[in-house]
PDB file of C-alpha atoms in Angstrom:
ATOM      1  CA  ILE A   1    -261.663 128.296 -12.263  1.00 55.00           C
ATOM      2  CA  ALA A   2    -264.937 130.498 -12.791  1.00 48.00           C
ATOM      3  CA  HIS A   3    -262.165 131.918 -16.799  1.00 47.00           C
ATOM      4  CA  ALA A   4    -261.589 128.962 -17.872  1.00 47.00           C
ATOM      5  CA  VAL A   5    -264.952 127.542 -16.923  1.00 41.00           C
ATOM      6  CA  ARG A   6    -266.319 130.186 -18.840  1.00 52.00           C
ATOM      7  CA  GLU A   7    -263.886 129.867 -21.828  1.00 52.00           C
ATOM      8  CA  ASP A   8    -264.550 125.805 -22.035  1.00 52.00           C
ATOM      9  CA  LEU A   9    -267.783 126.801 -22.385  1.00 49.00           C
ATOM     10  CA  GLY A  10    -267.468 129.345 -25.338  1.00 56.00           C
ATOM     11  CA  ALA A  11    -265.486 126.684 -26.851  1.00 58.00           C
ATOM     12  CA  MET A  12    -268.088 123.901 -26.775  1.00 60.00           C
ATOM     13  CA  ARG A  13    -271.301 126.263 -27.930  1.00 58.00           C
ATOM     14  CA  ALA A  14    -268.515 127.582 -31.420  1.00 58.00           C
ATOM     15  CA  ALA A  15    -267.890 123.600 -31.598  1.00 58.00           C
ATOM     16  CA  SER A  16    -271.583 122.348 -31.332  1.00 56.00           C
ATOM     17  CA  LEU A  17    -272.763 125.897 -34.067  1.00 54.00           C
ATOM     18  CA  CYS A  18    -269.790 124.716 -36.469  1.00 56.00           C
ATOM     19  CA  SER A  19    -271.115 121.213 -36.043  1.00 54.00           C
ATOM     20  CA  LEU A  20    -274.895 122.634 -36.988  1.00 50.00           C
ATOM     21  CA  THR A  21    -273.585 124.319 -39.772  1.00 55.00           C
ATOM     22  CA  LEU A  22    -271.803 121.468 -41.399  1.00 51.00           C
ATOM     23  CA  LEU A  23    -274.995 118.821 -40.917  1.00 51.00           C
ATOM     24  CA  ALA A  24    -277.644 121.315 -42.154  1.00 52.00           C
ATOM     25  CA  PRO A  25    -277.154 120.410 -46.032  1.00 50.00           C
ATOM     26  CA  LEU A  26    -277.443 116.632 -44.747  1.00 47.00           C
ATOM     27  CA  ALA A  27    -280.606 117.066 -42.733  1.00 47.00           C
ATOM     28  CA  GLN A  28    -282.208 119.612 -45.356  1.00 51.00           C
ATOM     29  CA  GLY A  29    -282.104 116.616 -48.409  1.00 49.00           C
ATOM     30  CA  LEU A  30    -283.919 114.454 -45.644  1.00 47.00           C
ATOM     31  CA  LEU A  31    -286.271 116.912 -44.813  1.00 48.00           C
ATOM     32  CA  PRO A  32    -289.159 116.758 -47.277  1.00 49.00           C
ATOM     33  CA  ALA A  33    -288.906 119.165 -50.431  1.00 47.00           C
ATOM     34  CA  SER A  34    -291.501 122.139 -49.141  1.00 46.00           C
ATOM     35  CA  LEU A  35    -289.311 122.677 -45.446  1.00 45.00           C
ATOM     36  CA  SER A  36    -286.500 124.601 -45.271  1.00 46.00           C
ATOM     37  CA  LEU A  37    -283.823 124.675 -42.221  1.00 43.00           C
ATOM     38  CA  SER A  38    -282.845 128.256 -43.373  1.00 46.00           C
ATOM     39  CA  SER A  39    -286.424 129.801 -42.721  1.00 47.00           C
ATOM     40  CA  GLY A  40    -289.744 128.834 -41.467  1.00 48.00           C
ATOM     41  CA  ARG A  41    -291.166 129.258 -45.340  1.00 51.00           C
ATOM     42  CA  THR A  42    -292.429 126.129 -47.270  1.00 52.00           C
ATOM     43  CA  THR A  43    -290.544 127.019 -51.195  1.00 53.00           C
ATOM     44  CA  THR A  44    -291.605 125.041 -54.227  1.00 54.00           C
ATOM     45  CA  PRO A  45    -289.699 121.825 -55.340  1.00 54.00           C
ATOM     46  CA  ALA A  46    -286.707 121.262 -58.035  1.00 53.00           C
ATOM     47  CA  ARG A  47    -287.352 120.619 -61.072  1.00 57.00           C
ATOM     48  CA  THR A  48    -285.698 117.290 -62.793  1.00 54.00           C
ATOM     49  CA  SER A  49    -284.954 116.803 -65.950  1.00 52.00           C
ATOM     50  CA  GLN A  50    -285.038 112.753 -65.154  1.00 57.00           C
ATOM     51  CA  PRO A  51    -288.122 111.413 -65.555  1.00 59.00           C
ATOM     52  CA  SER A  52    -290.039 109.766 -63.260  1.00 78.00           C
ATOM     53  CA  MET A  53    -290.223 106.236 -62.084  1.00 83.00           C
ATOM     54  CA  ALA A  54    -294.141 105.649 -63.422  1.00 81.00           C
ATOM     55  CA  GLY A  55    -292.648 107.647 -66.842  1.00 83.00           C
ATOM     56  CA  ALA A  56    -289.347 105.444 -67.099  1.00 86.00           C
ATOM     57  CA  LEU A  57    -292.158 101.971 -66.899  1.00 87.00           C
ATOM     58  CA  ALA A  58    -294.714 103.387 -68.589  1.00 84.00           C
ATOM     59  CA  LEU A  59    -291.832 104.024 -72.041  1.00 87.00           C
ATOM     60  CA  ALA A  60    -290.723  99.745 -71.820  1.00 89.00           C
ATOM     61  CA  LYS A  61    -294.032  99.284 -71.971  1.00 89.00           C
ATOM     62  CA  LYS A  62    -295.147 101.160 -74.978  1.00 91.00           C
ATOM     63  CA  THR A  63    -291.650  99.763 -76.105  1.00 92.00           C
ATOM     64  CA  LYS A  64    -292.050  95.945 -75.339  1.00 93.00           C
ATOM     65  CA  VAL A  65    -295.855  96.411 -76.599  1.00 93.00           C
ATOM     66  CA  LEU A  66    -294.100  97.676 -80.588  1.00 95.00           C
ATOM     67  CA  GLU A  67    -291.783  95.234 -80.592  1.00 96.00           C
ATOM     68  CA  SER A  68    -293.962  92.887 -80.062  1.00 96.00           C
ATOM     69  CA  VAL A  69    -296.251  94.338 -82.915  1.00 97.00           C
ATOM     70  CA  HIS A  70    -293.153  93.884 -85.184  1.00 97.00           C
ATOM     71  CA  GLU A  71    -292.837  90.863 -84.450  1.00 96.00           C
ATOM     72  CA  VAL A  72    -296.775  90.052 -86.144  1.00 97.00           C
ATOM     73  CA  MET A  73    -296.315  92.408 -88.859  1.00 97.00           C
ATOM     74  CA  ALA A  74    -292.950  90.397 -90.585  1.00 97.00           C
ATOM     75  CA  GLU A  75    -294.787  87.666 -90.365  1.00 96.00           C
ATOM     76  CA  SER A  76    -298.556  88.982 -92.093  1.00 97.00           C
ATOM     77  CA  GLN A  77    -298.903  89.677 -95.250  1.00 96.00           C
ATOM     78  CA  LEU A  78    -302.547  91.032 -94.471  1.00 97.00           C
ATOM     79  CA  MET A  79    -303.756  93.420 -91.507  1.00 98.00           C
ATOM     80  CA  PHE A  80    -307.118  94.766 -91.096  1.00 98.00           C
ATOM     81  CA  CYS A  81    -309.330  96.483 -88.355  1.00 97.00           C
ATOM     82  CA  VAL A  82    -312.308  96.944 -86.253  1.00 97.00           C
ATOM     83  CA  ARG A  83    -313.705  99.471 -83.967  1.00 96.00           C
ATOM     84  CA  SER A  84    -313.233  98.537 -80.430  1.00 94.00           C
ATOM     85  CA  GLU A  85    -315.953 100.100 -78.855  1.00 93.00           C
ATOM     86  CA  GLY A  86    -318.393  96.645 -77.769  1.00 92.00           C
ATOM     87  CA  LEU A  87    -316.234  95.037 -77.688  1.00 94.00           C
ATOM     88  CA  GLN A  88    -315.285  92.225 -74.642  1.00 92.00           C
ATOM     89  CA  VAL A  89    -312.419  91.488 -73.684  1.00 92.00           C
ATOM     90  CA  ASN A  90    -313.899  87.842 -72.717  1.00 93.00           C
ATOM     91  CA  GLN A  91    -315.305  87.629 -75.715  1.00 92.00           C
ATOM     92  CA  LEU A  92    -312.617  88.436 -78.072  1.00 94.00           C
ATOM     93  CA  ASN A  93    -310.494  86.202 -76.318  1.00 94.00           C
ATOM     94  CA  GLU A  94    -313.187  82.881 -77.338  1.00 93.00           C
ATOM     95  CA  LEU A  95    -312.429  84.382 -80.672  1.00 95.00           C
ATOM     96  CA  ARG A  96    -309.178  83.557 -80.302  1.00 95.00           C
ATOM     97  CA  GLN A  97    -309.039  80.525 -79.873  1.00 94.00           C
ATOM     98  CA  LYS A  98    -311.032  80.416 -83.156  1.00 95.00           C
ATOM     99  CA  LEU A  99    -308.614  82.233 -85.398  1.00 96.00           C
ATOM    100  CA  PRO A 100    -306.402  80.118 -87.365  1.00 95.00           C
ATOM    101  CA  ASP A 101    -302.851  79.615 -86.553  1.00 94.00           C
ATOM    102  CA  GLY A 102    -300.092  82.126 -87.282  1.00 95.00           C
ATOM    103  CA  VAL A 103    -303.945  85.879 -86.914  1.00 97.00           C
ATOM    104  CA  VAL A 104    -303.209  86.908 -83.974  1.00 97.00           C
ATOM    105  CA  LEU A 105    -305.362  89.784 -82.923  1.00 97.00           C
ATOM    106  CA  LYS A 106    -303.763  92.527 -80.987  1.00 95.00           C
ATOM    107  CA  CYS A 107    -305.330  96.070 -79.640  1.00 94.00           C
ATOM    108  CA  VAL A 108    -302.525  98.568 -80.013  1.00 95.00           C
ATOM    109  CA  LYS A 109    -302.435 102.501 -79.574  1.00 95.00           C
ATOM    110  CA  ASN A 110    -302.363 104.434 -83.183  1.00 96.00           C
ATOM    111  CA  THR A 111    -298.719 105.965 -82.549  1.00 95.00           C
ATOM    112  CA  LEU A 112    -297.345 102.685 -82.446  1.00 96.00           C
ATOM    113  CA  ILE A 113    -299.416 101.044 -85.025  1.00 97.00           C
ATOM    114  CA  ASN A 114    -298.428 104.517 -87.699  1.00 96.00           C
ATOM    115  CA  LEU A 115    -294.151 103.803 -85.503  1.00 95.00           C
ATOM    116  CA  ALA A 116    -294.535  99.748 -87.056  1.00 97.00           C
ATOM    117  CA  VAL A 117    -295.431 100.156 -90.563  1.00 97.00           C
ATOM    118  CA  ARG A 118    -292.575 102.640 -91.304  1.00 95.00           C
ATOM    119  CA  GLU A 119    -290.531  99.763 -90.892  1.00 95.00           C
ATOM    120  CA  HIS A 120    -292.102  97.098 -93.454  1.00 97.00           C
ATOM    121  CA  GLU A 121    -292.866  97.378 -96.575  1.00 96.00           C
ATOM    122  CA  GLN A 122    -296.072  95.542 -96.491  1.00 96.00           C
ATOM    123  CA  PHE A 123    -297.796  98.058 -94.336  1.00 97.00           C
ATOM    124  CA  ASN A 124    -295.929 101.723 -95.448  1.00 96.00           C
ATOM    125  CA  ALA A 125    -299.480 102.969 -96.954  1.00 96.00           C
ATOM    126  CA  PRO A 126    -299.345 107.021 -96.990  1.00 92.00           C
ATOM    127  CA  ASN A 127    -302.078 107.088 -95.774  1.00 94.00           C
ATOM    128  CA  ILE A 128    -302.640 105.112 -92.970  1.00 95.00           C
ATOM    129  CA  GLU A 129    -303.184 107.906 -90.602  1.00 95.00           C
ATOM    130  CA  GLU A 130    -307.356 107.711 -92.342  1.00 95.00           C
ATOM    131  CA  LEU A 131    -307.529 104.395 -89.816  1.00 96.00           C
ATOM    132  CA  LEU A 132    -306.099 105.738 -87.273  1.00 96.00           C
ATOM    133  CA  GLN A 133    -308.925 107.656 -86.150  1.00 91.00           C
ATOM    134  CA  TYR A 134    -310.949 105.322 -83.400  1.00 93.00           C
ATOM    135  CA  SER A 135    -309.781 102.977 -81.726  1.00 95.00           C
ATOM    136  CA  ASN A 136    -309.626  99.229 -82.834  1.00 96.00           C
ATOM    137  CA  TYR A 137    -308.480  95.995 -82.481  1.00 97.00           C
ATOM    138  CA  TRP A 138    -306.146  94.130 -85.614  1.00 98.00           C
ATOM    139  CA  PHE A 139    -305.706  91.658 -87.366  1.00 98.00           C
ATOM    140  CA  PHE A 140    -302.388  90.765 -88.377  1.00 98.00           C
ATOM    141  CA  VAL A 141    -302.315  87.608 -91.415  1.00 97.00           C
ATOM    142  CA  PRO A 142    -300.313  84.971 -93.263  1.00 95.00           C
ATOM    143  CA  GLU A 143    -300.766  85.119 -96.448  1.00 92.00           C
ATOM    144  CA  THR A 144    -302.195  81.845 -96.585  1.00 93.00           C
ATOM    145  CA  GLN A 145    -304.591  82.568 -93.516  1.00 95.00           C
ATOM    146  CA  MET A 146    -306.607  85.589 -95.406  1.00 95.00           C
ATOM    147  CA  ARG A 147    -309.640  84.422 -96.857  1.00 95.00           C
ATOM    148  CA  GLU A 148    -310.077  81.935 -93.442  1.00 96.00           C
ATOM    149  CA  SER A 149    -309.521  85.076 -90.956  1.00 96.00           C
ATOM    150  CA  VAL A 150    -312.625  87.253 -92.303  1.00 97.00           C
ATOM    151  CA  LYS A 151    -314.169  84.720 -92.458  1.00 96.00           C
ATOM    152  CA  VAL A 152    -313.865  83.438 -88.805  1.00 97.00           C
ATOM    153  CA  TRP A 153    -315.012  87.913 -88.282  1.00 97.00           C
ATOM    154  CA  ASN A 154    -318.142  88.242 -90.158  1.00 96.00           C
ATOM    155  CA  ASP A 155    -319.129  84.102 -88.471  1.00 96.00           C
ATOM    156  CA  TRP A 156    -318.395  85.373 -85.014  1.00 96.00           C
ATOM    157  CA  LEU A 157    -320.707  89.031 -85.529  1.00 95.00           C
ATOM    158  CA  LYS A 158    -323.671  86.830 -86.556  1.00 94.00           C
ATOM    159  CA  GLU A 159    -322.949  84.550 -83.963  1.00 94.00           C
ATOM    160  CA  ASN A 160    -322.642  87.230 -80.802  1.00 93.00           C
ATOM    161  CA  LYS A 161    -325.020  89.464 -82.990  1.00 93.00           C
ATOM    162  CA  LYS A 162    -322.102  92.531 -83.449  1.00 93.00           C
ATOM    163  CA  GLU A 163    -321.976  95.064 -85.786  1.00 91.00           C
ATOM    164  CA  ASN A 164    -318.197  95.646 -85.582  1.00 94.00           C
ATOM    165  CA  GLU A 165    -317.241  95.240 -89.053  1.00 95.00           C
ATOM    166  CA  ILE A 166    -314.398  95.615 -90.989  1.00 97.00           C
ATOM    167  CA  MET A 167    -313.355  99.114 -90.893  1.00 96.00           C
ATOM    168  CA  GLY A 168    -309.684  99.092 -94.275  1.00 97.00           C
ATOM    169  CA  GLY A 169    -306.820  97.991 -93.293  1.00 97.00           C
ATOM    170  CA  VAL A 170    -303.718  97.578 -95.578  1.00 97.00           C
ATOM    171  CA  PHE A 171    -301.755  95.002 -98.440  1.00 97.00           C
ATOM    172  CA  GLY A 172    -299.071  95.224-100.410  1.00 95.00           C
ATOM    173  CA  ALA A 173    -299.024  98.981 -98.732  1.00 96.00           C
ATOM    174  CA  GLU A 174    -302.270  99.658-100.348  1.00 96.00           C
ATOM    175  CA  LEU A 175    -304.690 100.985 -97.818  1.00 97.00           C
ATOM    176  CA  LEU A 176    -308.369  98.942 -98.035  1.00 97.00           C
ATOM    177  CA  ASP A 177    -311.569 100.035 -97.751  1.00 96.00           C
ATOM    178  CA  GLY A 178    -313.682  96.874 -95.859  1.00 96.00           C
ATOM    179  CA  ASN A 179    -315.124  95.630 -99.403  1.00 96.00           C
ATOM    180  CA  GLY A 180    -311.297  95.678-100.342  1.00 96.00           C
ATOM    181  CA  ILE A 181    -310.033  93.747 -97.829  1.00 96.00           C
ATOM    182  CA  GLU A 182    -313.070  91.231 -98.580  1.00 95.00           C
ATOM    183  CA  ALA A 183    -312.114  90.795-102.108  1.00 95.00           C
ATOM    184  CA  VAL A 184    -308.794  90.555-101.294  1.00 94.00           C
ATOM    185  CA  SER A 185    -309.363  86.850 -98.828  1.00 92.00           C
ATOM    186  CA  LYS A 186    -310.681  85.413-102.067  1.00 90.00           C
ATOM    187  CA  LEU A 187    -307.958  86.278-103.947  1.00 88.00           C
ATOM    188  CA  PRO A 188    -305.771  82.556-104.336  1.00 85.00           C
ATOM    189  CA  THR A 189    -302.654  81.812-102.465  1.00 73.00           C
ATOM    190  CA  LYS A 190    -299.224  81.591-103.758  1.00 65.00           C
ATOM    191  CA  GLN A 191    -299.420  77.650-103.247  1.00 64.00           C
ATOM    192  CA  GLU A 192    -303.275  77.136-104.694  1.00 56.00           C
ATOM    193  CA  LEU A 193    -301.720  79.115-107.765  1.00 63.00           C
ATOM    194  CA  MET A 194    -298.643  77.310-107.962  1.00 65.00           C
ATOM    195  CA  GLY A 195    -301.260  73.620-107.713  1.00 60.00           C
ATOM    196  CA  LYS A 196    -303.000  74.790-110.421  1.00 61.00           C
ATOM    197  CA  THR A 197    -300.440  75.969-113.059  1.00 68.00           C
ATOM    198  CA  ALA A 198    -298.586  71.776-112.001  1.00 63.00           C
ATOM    199  CA  SER A 199    -301.992  70.832-113.037  1.00 63.00           C
ATOM    200  CA  LEU A 200    -302.038  72.595-115.958  1.00 63.00           C
ATOM    201  CA  LEU A 201    -298.912  71.335-116.956  1.00 67.00           C
ATOM    202  CA  LYS A 202    -299.738  67.743-116.171  1.00 69.00           C
ATOM    203  CA  CYS A 203    -302.058  67.872-118.737  1.00 63.00           C
ATOM    204  CA  LEU A 204    -300.635  69.726-121.183  1.00 63.00           C
ATOM    205  CA  PRO A 205    -298.595  67.022-122.926  1.00 65.00           C
ATOM    206  CA  THR A 206    -301.742  64.898-123.076  1.00 66.00           C
ATOM    207  CA  LYS A 207    -303.656  67.740-124.941  1.00 62.00           C
ATOM    208  CA  LEU A 208    -300.849  68.896-127.393  1.00 58.00           C
ATOM    209  CA  ALA A 209    -300.229  64.808-128.450  1.00 61.00           C
ATOM    210  CA  ARG A 210    -304.339  65.322-129.287  1.00 67.00           C
ATOM    211  CA  SER A 211    -304.023  67.806-130.904  1.00 63.00           C
ATOM    212  CA  LEU A 212    -301.054  67.075-132.972  1.00 60.00           C
ATOM    213  CA  LYS A 213    -302.954  63.514-133.343  1.00 65.00           C
ATOM    214  CA  GLU A 214    -306.189  65.599-135.338  1.00 65.00           C
ATOM    215  CA  ALA A 215    -304.317  67.471-136.685  1.00 63.00           C
ATOM    216  CA  GLY A 216    -301.966  65.184-138.816  1.00 61.00           C
ATOM    217  CA  ALA A 217    -305.487  62.898-139.253  1.00 62.00           C
ATOM    218  CA  VAL A 218    -307.110  66.351-141.176  1.00 62.00           C
ATOM    219  CA  ARG A 219    -304.042  66.285-143.102  1.00 65.00           C
ATOM    220  CA  ILE A 220    -303.241  62.916-143.316  1.00 60.00           C
ATOM    221  CA  ALA A 221    -306.821  62.586-145.173  1.00 62.00           C
ATOM    222  CA  ARG A 222    -305.890  65.866-146.906  1.00 69.00           C
ATOM    223  CA  GLY A 223    -303.425  64.453-148.752  1.00 60.00           C
ATOM    224  CA  MET A 224    -306.048  61.419-149.437  1.00 60.00           C
ATOM    225  CA  LYS A 225    -307.835  63.843-150.924  1.00 64.00           C
ATOM    226  CA  GLU A 226    -305.934  65.599-153.336  1.00 63.00           C
ATOM    227  CA  ALA A 227    -304.491  62.896-154.498  1.00 58.00           C
ATOM    228  CA  ARG A 228    -307.047  61.047-155.262  1.00 62.00           C
ATOM    229  CA  GLY A 229    -308.287  64.362-157.217  1.00 61.00           C
ATOM    230  CA  SER A 230    -305.356  64.468-159.058  1.00 62.00           C
ATOM    231  CA  LYS A 231    -305.463  60.620-160.679  1.00 57.00           C
ATOM    232  CA  MET A 232    -309.039  61.151-161.069  1.00 55.00           C
ATOM    233  CA  ALA A 233    -307.667  64.241-163.434  1.00 58.00           C
ATOM    234  CA  ARG A 234    -304.951  62.514-165.125  1.00 63.00           C
ATOM    235  CA  ALA A 235    -307.356  59.224-165.318  1.00 55.00           C
ATOM    236  CA  VAL A 236    -309.115  61.861-168.126  1.00 49.00           C
ATOM    237  CA  LYS A 237    -306.822  63.523-169.748  1.00 59.00           C
ATOM    238  CA  ALA A 238    -305.571  59.797-170.717  1.00 57.00           C
ATOM    239  CA  ALA A 239    -308.823  58.522-171.729  1.00 52.00           C
ATOM    240  CA  SER A 240    -309.493  61.834-173.574  1.00 56.00           C
ATOM    241  CA  GLU A 241    -306.518  61.031-175.204  1.00 58.00           C
ATOM    242  CA  LYS A 242    -307.226  58.168-176.606  1.00 54.00           C
ATOM    243  CA  LEU A 243    -310.125  58.771-178.361  1.00 51.00           C
ATOM    244  CA  PRO A 244    -310.140  59.911-181.874  1.00 57.00           C
ATOM    245  CA  PRO A 245    -310.473  63.232-183.446  1.00 55.00           C
TER     246      PRO A 245
END
């Protein structure tokens, strides 16, 4: 009997050892990465090639911002920037309420601006990096609102006693400084040019008729003058022929 009991105990110990051997890899995954079942020493956690959750969230956020920049660039003809230093978020939120329809104000990282402009011909200036040295707020402006957007910003600076003047921007794929942006903002829009052209065309028939009328009157007067001179010459000639030799 004692012999049989010893054999049973030996079999149980062997089975237990086998179970522990099988369960060790599973238990290893449940323990902190710094511990090991095989020894009491700490180990360095293995590196993984997969991005961390924080990195994935940051990438998703940047992608979303880049998409929004693409959207506003597609609807704009002018973009200009001001330094973000000293500008408060609540103040800029109030400014956004005063901006003309279609004008968008964004704080965008320089790397994203540099990526976005490559996809938009009107903003793909080769030397745009000159404006991408500091943190900026960017204005994205449709053609019809260029004059008003610059005016609103300059008025806002005076009202709030700020010194964040326009540093520069891009128009027609050309990099401009602050003075260039001011000059571009004063250009007539396409609608204004079309309106002036239509007014000129409308006035043209009247002016043309007046000119033709005046030209006709001049020709008639000249003809009459020439006719009178010709008649006088013929009368003198006839009278001279009748005189006795």
